[in-house]
């Protein structure tokens, strides 16, 4: 019987793994703000704004129905629609970074923010609440955060350009770059060349989701959109030449084990996570995060726990994944060095089972 039956992907009880993943410092590069809102908070915000949810907080997130990305995105839209004013954005950002971040050892997060998921809220109001939430979370827990603004790829290229124009017009230091999210099948990356080039000219960093698309899409991200990292990208391993290029160029891949297993992107929904294993074994720079944690019945600790069980990773392999997150982050070199020093100090304090002193021979006899 698992001690984690409330998670979508229960694993066997193992106190050593639990202690390891709890103590591990984490760098979070792939967590969507809308997808990280606790069900109870959604219910309270819906009540505040008089929005009928039609179901209780407990029934809101039906993890395993999200094998269908369309169904998942429909629930995401409902959540986005109840986050309406500056206080709401402050609250969900704060909760995501504290209970949903710092409490799990997250030292640094680049929040994936989706302004198109809040169609009635002007971008400057969204930003005001998010920045206030970041500042308060930092003051209360020490967690650091920046923002990646996501383009909804199911919309037009012109909509994407308009969003980048907003980001540039309301430029703040915390917004480091842009991403590309929602369903890849409805929005091939080539549609967004103009928006991404505009972002590049404005000095914004670029990433994009590639969950279900062919390896060729990864080349489009790198060559045409100017991305310097990839969200998910599991199909890279289907093409040895593109894999070799990404290894050579140290292109980071932000992987999300639990949500991508449910969505059948990184495995077959069977908990093997075989594509993530192949990516690590190929020498790719892999980072781990929890995507839309409460919606997929996970949290930042549980994604590491699941991977530790599925792939047999111990302290050093999991710490290498956190260090990949520091390398893949969009912090400047000084801030990266400071973050790496914090990670190294925390990892050094975690006991490595292979360092355990062995019994003297006499005592064994
Ligand atoms: N949020 C927005 N788009 C998403 C996607 N494609 N996968 C997971 N979460 C998302
Ligand atoms: Zn995502």
CSV table of C-alpha atoms and ligand atoms in Angstrom, one decimal:
chain,number,residue,atom,x,y,z
A,1,UNK,CA,0.0,0.0,0.0
A,2,UNK,CA,1.5,3.3,-1.0
A,3,UNK,CA,1.9,6.2,1.5
A,4,UNK,CA,1.1,8.6,-1.4
A,5,UNK,CA,-2.3,7.4,-2.5
A,6,UNK,CA,-3.5,10.9,-2.9
A,7,UNK,CA,-1.0,11.6,-5.7
A,8,UNK,CA,-2.1,10.8,-9.3
A,9,UNK,CA,1.0,8.5,-9.6
A,10,UNK,CA,1.5,6.6,-6.3
A,11,UNK,CA,4.9,5.1,-5.6
A,12,UNK,CA,6.0,2.5,-3.1
A,13,UNK,CA,6.9,3.8,0.4
A,14,UNK,CA,10.6,4.3,0.7
A,15,UNK,CA,11.8,6.6,3.6
A,16,UNK,CA,15.3,6.9,2.1
A,17,UNK,CA,13.9,8.2,-1.2
A,18,UNK,CA,11.4,10.5,0.6
A,19,UNK,CA,14.1,12.0,2.7
A,20,UNK,CA,16.4,12.5,-0.3
A,21,UNK,CA,13.7,14.2,-2.5
A,22,UNK,CA,12.5,16.4,0.4
A,23,UNK,CA,16.0,17.7,1.1
A,24,UNK,CA,17.0,18.2,-2.5
A,25,UNK,CA,17.2,21.8,-3.6
A,26,UNK,CA,15.2,22.5,-6.7
A,27,UNK,CA,15.2,24.9,-9.7
A,28,UNK,CA,11.8,25.2,-11.3
A,29,UNK,CA,11.8,26.2,-15.0
A,30,UNK,CA,8.5,24.7,-16.0
A,31,UNK,CA,5.6,25.5,-13.8
A,32,UNK,CA,2.5,27.3,-15.2
A,33,UNK,CA,0.9,29.9,-12.9
A,34,UNK,CA,-2.6,29.0,-13.9
A,35,UNK,CA,-1.9,25.3,-13.5
A,36,UNK,CA,-0.4,25.7,-10.0
A,37,UNK,CA,-3.5,27.1,-8.2
A,38,UNK,CA,-4.7,24.9,-5.4
A,39,UNK,CA,-8.3,23.6,-5.9
A,40,UNK,CA,-9.4,25.3,-2.7
A,41,UNK,CA,-8.1,28.7,-3.9
A,42,UNK,CA,-10.0,28.3,-7.2
A,43,UNK,CA,-13.2,27.6,-5.3
A,44,UNK,CA,-12.7,30.7,-3.1
A,45,UNK,CA,-11.9,33.0,-6.1
A,46,UNK,CA,-14.9,31.6,-8.0
A,47,UNK,CA,-17.1,32.4,-5.0
A,48,UNK,CA,-15.5,35.9,-4.7
A,49,UNK,CA,-16.4,36.7,-8.3
A,50,UNK,CA,-19.7,34.9,-8.4
A,51,UNK,CA,-18.6,32.4,-11.0
A,52,UNK,CA,-20.5,29.1,-10.8
A,53,UNK,CA,-17.9,26.2,-10.9
A,54,UNK,CA,-20.5,23.5,-11.1
A,55,UNK,CA,-18.4,21.2,-9.0
A,56,UNK,CA,-16.8,21.1,-5.6
A,57,UNK,CA,-13.1,21.9,-5.0
A,58,UNK,CA,-12.4,18.2,-4.4
A,59,UNK,CA,-13.9,17.3,-7.8
A,60,UNK,CA,-12.3,20.1,-9.7
A,61,UNK,CA,-9.1,18.4,-10.8
A,62,UNK,CA,-9.7,15.0,-12.4
A,63,UNK,CA,-6.0,14.1,-13.1
A,64,UNK,CA,-6.4,11.1,-15.3
A,65,UNK,CA,-8.9,12.8,-17.6
A,66,UNK,CA,-5.9,14.9,-18.7
A,67,UNK,CA,-4.6,12.2,-20.9
A,68,UNK,CA,-6.7,14.3,-23.3
A,69,UNK,CA,-4.8,17.6,-23.5
A,70,UNK,CA,-8.0,19.4,-24.8
A,71,UNK,CA,-9.9,18.4,-21.6
A,72,UNK,CA,-7.0,19.6,-19.5
A,73,UNK,CA,-6.8,23.0,-21.3
A,74,UNK,CA,-10.6,23.4,-20.8
A,75,UNK,CA,-10.2,23.1,-17.0
A,76,UNK,CA,-7.2,25.5,-17.2
A,77,UNK,CA,-9.4,28.1,-18.9
A,78,UNK,CA,-11.9,27.8,-16.1
A,79,UNK,CA,-9.1,28.4,-13.5
A,80,UNK,CA,-7.7,31.3,-15.5
A,81,UNK,CA,-11.2,32.9,-15.7
A,82,UNK,CA,-11.5,33.2,-11.9
A,83,UNK,CA,-8.2,35.0,-11.4
A,84,UNK,CA,-9.4,38.5,-12.2
A,85,UNK,CA,-7.9,41.3,-10.1
A,86,UNK,CA,-4.5,42.4,-8.8
A,87,UNK,CA,-5.2,40.8,-5.5
A,88,UNK,CA,-6.0,37.5,-7.1
A,89,UNK,CA,-2.7,37.5,-9.1
A,90,UNK,CA,-0.8,38.4,-6.0
A,91,UNK,CA,-2.5,35.5,-4.1
A,92,UNK,CA,-2.0,32.8,-6.7
A,93,UNK,CA,1.6,33.8,-7.3
A,94,UNK,CA,2.4,33.9,-3.6
A,95,UNK,CA,0.8,30.6,-2.9
A,96,UNK,CA,2.5,28.9,-5.9
A,97,UNK,CA,5.9,30.2,-4.8
A,98,UNK,CA,5.6,29.5,-1.1
A,99,UNK,CA,3.4,26.4,-0.3
A,100,UNK,CA,3.9,25.2,-3.9
A,101,UNK,CA,7.6,26.1,-4.2
A,102,UNK,CA,9.7,27.1,-1.2
A,103,UNK,CA,8.0,24.4,0.9
A,104,UNK,CA,9.4,21.8,-1.5
A,105,UNK,CA,12.9,23.2,-1.6
A,106,UNK,CA,12.4,25.3,-4.7
A,107,UNK,CA,15.1,28.0,-4.5
A,108,UNK,CA,14.4,29.6,-7.9
A,109,UNK,CA,11.5,29.5,-10.3
A,110,UNK,CA,10.9,31.0,-13.8
A,111,UNK,CA,7.0,31.2,-13.7
A,112,UNK,CA,5.3,30.4,-16.9
A,113,UNK,CA,2.6,33.1,-17.1
A,114,UNK,CA,-0.2,32.9,-19.7
A,115,UNK,CA,-1.8,36.3,-20.2
A,116,UNK,CA,-4.2,34.9,-22.9
A,117,UNK,CA,-5.6,32.6,-20.2
A,118,UNK,CA,-7.1,35.7,-18.5
A,119,UNK,CA,-8.7,37.4,-21.5
A,120,UNK,CA,-10.5,40.1,-19.5
A,121,UNK,CA,-7.5,41.3,-17.5
A,122,UNK,CA,-5.1,43.9,-19.0
A,123,UNK,CA,-1.5,42.7,-19.1
A,124,UNK,CA,-0.2,45.5,-16.8
A,125,UNK,CA,-2.7,44.5,-14.1
A,126,UNK,CA,-1.6,40.9,-14.3
A,127,UNK,CA,2.0,41.9,-14.0
A,128,UNK,CA,1.3,44.2,-11.0
A,129,UNK,CA,-0.2,41.3,-9.0
A,130,UNK,CA,2.4,38.8,-10.1
A,131,UNK,CA,5.3,41.1,-9.2
A,132,UNK,CA,3.8,41.8,-5.8
A,133,UNK,CA,3.4,38.1,-5.2
A,134,UNK,CA,7.0,37.4,-6.1
A,135,UNK,CA,8.2,40.2,-3.8
A,136,UNK,CA,6.2,38.9,-0.8
A,137,UNK,CA,7.1,35.3,-1.4
A,138,UNK,CA,10.8,36.3,-1.5
A,139,UNK,CA,10.4,38.4,1.7
A,140,UNK,CA,8.7,35.5,3.6
A,141,UNK,CA,10.7,32.5,2.3
A,142,UNK,CA,13.7,33.6,0.3
A,143,UNK,CA,12.5,32.0,-2.9
A,144,UNK,CA,13.5,33.9,-6.0
A,145,UNK,CA,11.4,34.1,-9.1
A,146,UNK,CA,11.3,35.6,-12.6
A,147,UNK,CA,8.6,35.4,-15.4
A,148,UNK,CA,8.3,33.8,-18.8
A,149,UNK,CA,5.3,35.1,-20.8
A,150,UNK,CA,3.6,32.3,-22.7
A,151,UNK,CA,2.1,32.8,-26.2
A,152,UNK,CA,-1.1,30.7,-26.7
A,153,UNK,CA,-0.1,28.8,-29.9
A,154,UNK,CA,-3.7,28.0,-30.7
A,155,UNK,CA,-4.2,31.6,-31.6
A,156,UNK,CA,-2.9,33.5,-34.6
A,157,UNK,CA,0.6,34.7,-35.4
A,158,UNK,CA,-0.8,38.3,-35.2
A,159,UNK,CA,-2.1,37.7,-31.7
A,160,UNK,CA,1.3,36.5,-30.7
A,161,UNK,CA,3.0,39.6,-32.1
A,162,UNK,CA,0.5,41.8,-30.2
A,163,UNK,CA,1.3,40.0,-26.9
A,164,UNK,CA,5.1,40.5,-27.5
A,165,UNK,CA,4.4,44.1,-28.2
A,166,UNK,CA,2.7,44.4,-24.8
A,167,UNK,CA,5.6,42.7,-23.0
A,168,UNK,CA,8.0,45.1,-24.7
A,169,UNK,CA,5.8,48.2,-23.9
A,170,UNK,CA,5.6,47.2,-20.3
A,171,UNK,CA,9.1,45.9,-19.9
A,172,UNK,CA,10.2,45.0,-16.3
A,173,UNK,CA,13.4,43.3,-15.2
A,174,UNK,CA,11.5,40.3,-13.8
A,175,UNK,CA,10.2,39.3,-17.3
A,176,UNK,CA,13.1,37.5,-18.8
A,177,UNK,CA,11.6,36.0,-21.9
A,178,UNK,CA,8.7,34.4,-23.7
A,179,UNK,CA,7.4,30.9,-24.3
A,180,UNK,CA,4.9,29.1,-26.5
A,181,UNK,CA,2.2,26.9,-24.8
A,182,UNK,CA,-1.2,25.2,-25.2
A,183,UNK,CA,-1.7,22.5,-27.8
A,184,UNK,CA,1.2,22.0,-30.3
A,185,UNK,CA,-1.0,20.0,-32.6
A,186,UNK,CA,-3.1,23.2,-33.1
A,187,UNK,CA,-0.2,25.6,-33.4
A,188,UNK,CA,3.0,24.6,-35.3
A,189,UNK,CA,6.0,26.6,-34.2
A,190,UNK,CA,6.6,28.1,-37.7
A,191,UNK,CA,3.5,30.3,-37.2
A,192,UNK,CA,5.3,32.3,-34.6
A,193,UNK,CA,8.5,33.3,-36.3
A,194,UNK,CA,7.6,37.0,-36.4
A,195,UNK,CA,6.6,37.2,-32.7
A,196,UNK,CA,9.7,35.4,-31.6
A,197,UNK,CA,12.0,37.5,-33.8
A,198,UNK,CA,10.4,40.6,-32.4
A,199,UNK,CA,11.1,39.3,-28.9
A,200,UNK,CA,14.7,38.5,-29.9
A,201,UNK,CA,15.3,42.1,-31.2
A,202,UNK,CA,14.0,43.4,-27.8
A,203,UNK,CA,16.5,41.2,-25.9
A,204,UNK,CA,14.0,38.7,-24.6
A,205,UNK,CA,15.1,35.1,-24.1
A,206,UNK,CA,13.0,32.4,-25.8
A,207,UNK,CA,11.7,28.9,-25.1
A,208,UNK,CA,8.8,26.9,-26.4
A,209,UNK,CA,6.8,23.7,-25.7
A,210,UNK,CA,7.3,20.7,-27.9
A,211,UNK,CA,5.4,17.8,-26.3
A,212,UNK,CA,3.9,15.9,-29.1
A,213,UNK,CA,5.5,17.3,-32.2
A,214,UNK,CA,8.2,15.6,-34.3
A,215,UNK,CA,12.0,16.2,-33.8
A,216,UNK,CA,11.9,18.6,-36.7
A,217,UNK,CA,9.9,21.0,-34.6
A,218,UNK,CA,12.9,21.2,-32.2
A,219,UNK,CA,15.1,22.5,-35.1
A,220,UNK,CA,12.5,25.1,-35.9
A,221,UNK,CA,12.6,26.3,-32.3
A,222,UNK,CA,16.4,26.6,-32.3
A,223,UNK,CA,16.9,27.9,-35.8
A,224,UNK,CA,13.8,30.0,-36.6
A,225,UNK,CA,12.4,31.0,-33.3
A,226,UNK,CA,15.8,31.6,-31.6
A,227,UNK,CA,15.0,29.4,-28.6
A,228,UNK,CA,17.9,28.6,-26.3
A,229,UNK,CA,16.0,25.9,-24.4
A,230,UNK,CA,13.0,23.6,-25.0
A,231,UNK,CA,10.0,22.7,-22.9
A,232,UNK,CA,9.5,18.9,-22.9
A,233,UNK,CA,11.0,18.0,-26.3
A,234,UNK,CA,10.7,14.3,-25.7
A,235,UNK,CA,10.7,13.4,-29.4
A,236,UNK,CA,14.2,14.7,-29.8
A,237,UNK,CA,15.5,11.2,-29.1
A,238,UNK,CA,13.7,9.9,-32.2
A,239,UNK,CA,16.3,11.6,-34.3
A,240,UNK,CA,20.0,10.8,-33.6
A,241,UNK,CA,21.3,13.8,-35.6
A,242,UNK,CA,19.1,16.4,-33.8
A,243,UNK,CA,19.9,14.7,-30.5
A,244,UNK,CA,23.7,14.9,-31.2
A,245,UNK,CA,23.3,18.6,-32.1
A,246,UNK,CA,21.4,19.4,-28.8
A,247,UNK,CA,24.0,17.5,-26.8
A,248,UNK,CA,26.8,19.4,-28.5
A,249,UNK,CA,25.1,22.8,-28.0
A,250,UNK,CA,24.0,21.9,-24.5
A,251,UNK,CA,20.4,22.8,-25.3
A,252,UNK,CA,18.4,22.3,-22.0
A,253,UNK,CA,15.1,20.3,-22.0
A,254,UNK,CA,12.6,21.1,-19.3
A,255,UNK,CA,10.9,17.8,-18.6
A,256,UNK,CA,7.8,17.2,-16.4
A,257,UNK,CA,7.6,13.5,-15.5
A,258,UNK,CA,4.2,13.2,-13.9
A,259,UNK,CA,2.1,15.4,-16.3
A,260,UNK,CA,3.9,14.1,-19.4
A,261,UNK,CA,3.4,10.5,-18.4
A,262,UNK,CA,-0.3,11.1,-17.9
A,263,UNK,CA,-0.3,12.9,-21.3
A,264,UNK,CA,1.6,9.9,-22.9
A,265,UNK,CA,4.4,12.2,-24.1
A,266,UNK,CA,7.4,10.9,-22.2
A,267,UNK,CA,6.2,7.4,-21.8
A,268,UNK,CA,3.2,5.3,-22.4
A,269,UNK,CA,1.3,6.3,-19.3
A,270,UNK,CA,2.9,3.3,-17.6
A,271,UNK,CA,5.3,5.1,-15.3
A,272,UNK,CA,8.4,4.1,-17.2
A,273,UNK,CA,9.4,7.6,-18.3
A,274,UNK,CA,11.5,6.0,-20.9
A,275,UNK,CA,12.0,9.1,-23.0
A,276,UNK,CA,13.4,11.0,-20.1
A,277,UNK,CA,15.8,8.1,-19.4
A,278,UNK,CA,16.9,8.1,-23.0
A,279,UNK,CA,17.4,11.8,-23.0
A,280,UNK,CA,19.6,11.7,-19.9
A,281,UNK,CA,21.5,8.7,-21.2
A,282,UNK,CA,22.1,10.5,-24.5
A,283,UNK,CA,23.9,13.3,-22.6
A,284,UNK,CA,21.2,16.0,-23.0
A,285,UNK,CA,20.9,18.7,-20.4
A,286,UNK,CA,17.6,17.7,-18.7
A,287,UNK,CA,15.8,19.6,-16.0
A,288,UNK,CA,12.8,18.5,-14.0
A,289,UNK,CA,9.7,20.3,-12.9
A,290,UNK,CA,6.0,19.7,-12.2
A,291,UNK,CA,4.2,21.6,-15.0
A,292,UNK,CA,0.7,22.1,-13.5
A,293,UNK,CA,1.2,20.5,-10.0
A,294,UNK,CA,-2.3,20.3,-8.3
A,295,UNK,CA,-4.0,19.7,-11.7
A,296,UNK,CA,-1.9,16.7,-12.4
A,297,UNK,CA,-1.9,15.4,-8.8
A,298,UNK,CA,1.8,16.2,-8.1
A,299,UNK,CA,4.1,18.7,-6.5
A,300,UNK,CA,7.8,19.6,-7.1
A,301,UNK,CA,8.9,17.0,-4.6
A,302,UNK,CA,6.7,14.2,-6.0
A,303,UNK,CA,8.0,14.6,-9.6
A,304,UNK,CA,11.6,13.9,-8.3
A,305,UNK,CA,10.2,11.0,-6.1
A,306,UNK,CA,8.5,9.4,-9.1
A,307,UNK,CA,11.7,9.8,-11.2
A,308,UNK,CA,13.9,8.4,-8.5
A,309,UNK,CA,11.7,5.3,-8.3
A,310,UNK,CA,11.2,4.8,-12.1
A,311,UNK,CA,14.8,5.4,-13.1
A,312,UNK,CA,16.6,4.4,-10.0
A,313,UNK,CA,18.3,7.8,-9.6
A,314,UNK,CA,20.1,8.6,-6.3
A,315,UNK,CA,21.4,11.8,-4.8
A,316,UNK,CA,24.1,12.6,-7.3
A,317,UNK,CA,21.9,12.1,-10.4
A,318,UNK,CA,19.1,14.1,-8.9
A,319,UNK,CA,21.5,16.9,-7.8
A,320,UNK,CA,22.9,16.9,-11.4
A,321,UNK,CA,19.4,17.6,-12.6
A,322,UNK,CA,19.1,20.6,-10.2
A,323,UNK,CA,22.5,21.9,-11.4
A,324,UNK,CA,21.2,21.6,-15.0
A,325,UNK,CA,18.4,23.9,-13.9
A,326,UNK,CA,20.9,26.5,-12.8
A,327,UNK,CA,22.7,26.3,-16.1
A,328,UNK,CA,19.4,26.4,-18.1
A,329,UNK,CA,18.0,29.4,-16.1
A,330,UNK,CA,18.0,32.8,-17.6
A,331,UNK,CA,19.8,34.4,-14.7
A,332,UNK,CA,22.9,36.4,-15.4
A,333,UNK,CA,26.3,34.8,-14.6
A,334,UNK,CA,26.7,36.4,-11.2
A,335,UNK,CA,23.2,35.2,-10.0
A,336,UNK,CA,23.8,31.8,-11.5
A,337,UNK,CA,27.0,31.4,-9.6
A,338,UNK,CA,25.3,32.5,-6.4
A,339,UNK,CA,22.4,30.0,-7.0
A,340,UNK,CA,24.8,27.2,-7.8
A,341,UNK,CA,26.7,27.9,-4.5
A,342,UNK,CA,23.4,27.6,-2.6
A,343,UNK,CA,22.6,24.3,-4.4
A,344,UNK,CA,26.0,22.8,-3.8
A,345,UNK,CA,25.9,23.7,-0.1
A,346,UNK,CA,22.5,22.1,0.3
A,347,UNK,CA,23.4,19.0,-1.7
A,348,UNK,CA,26.6,18.6,0.4
A,349,UNK,CA,24.4,18.4,3.5
A,350,UNK,CA,22.4,15.5,2.2
A,351,UNK,CA,23.9,12.1,3.2
A,352,UNK,CA,25.0,10.0,0.3
A,353,UNK,CA,24.3,6.3,1.2
A,354,UNK,CA,27.4,5.2,-0.6
A,355,UNK,CA,29.5,7.4,1.8
A,356,UNK,CA,28.1,5.5,4.9
A,357,UNK,CA,31.0,4.3,7.0
A,358,UNK,CA,31.4,0.5,6.6
A,359,UNK,CA,31.6,-1.7,9.7
A,360,UNK,CA,35.2,-2.6,10.7
A,361,UNK,CA,35.9,-6.2,9.7
A,362,UNK,CA,36.4,-7.3,13.4
A,363,UNK,CA,32.9,-6.1,14.2
A,364,UNK,CA,31.4,-8.1,11.3
A,365,UNK,CA,33.1,-11.4,12.3
B,1,LIG,N1,-0.3,25.0,-19.8
B,1,LIG,C1,-0.5,25.7,-21.0
B,1,LIG,N2,-0.2,24.9,-22.0
B,1,LIG,C2,0.2,23.7,-21.5
B,1,LIG,C3,0.7,22.5,-22.0
B,1,LIG,N3,0.8,22.4,-23.4
B,1,LIG,N4,1.0,21.5,-21.2
B,1,LIG,C4,0.9,21.7,-19.9
B,1,LIG,N5,0.4,22.8,-19.3
B,1,LIG,C5,0.1,23.8,-20.1
B,2,LIG,ZN1,4.0,23.3,-19.9
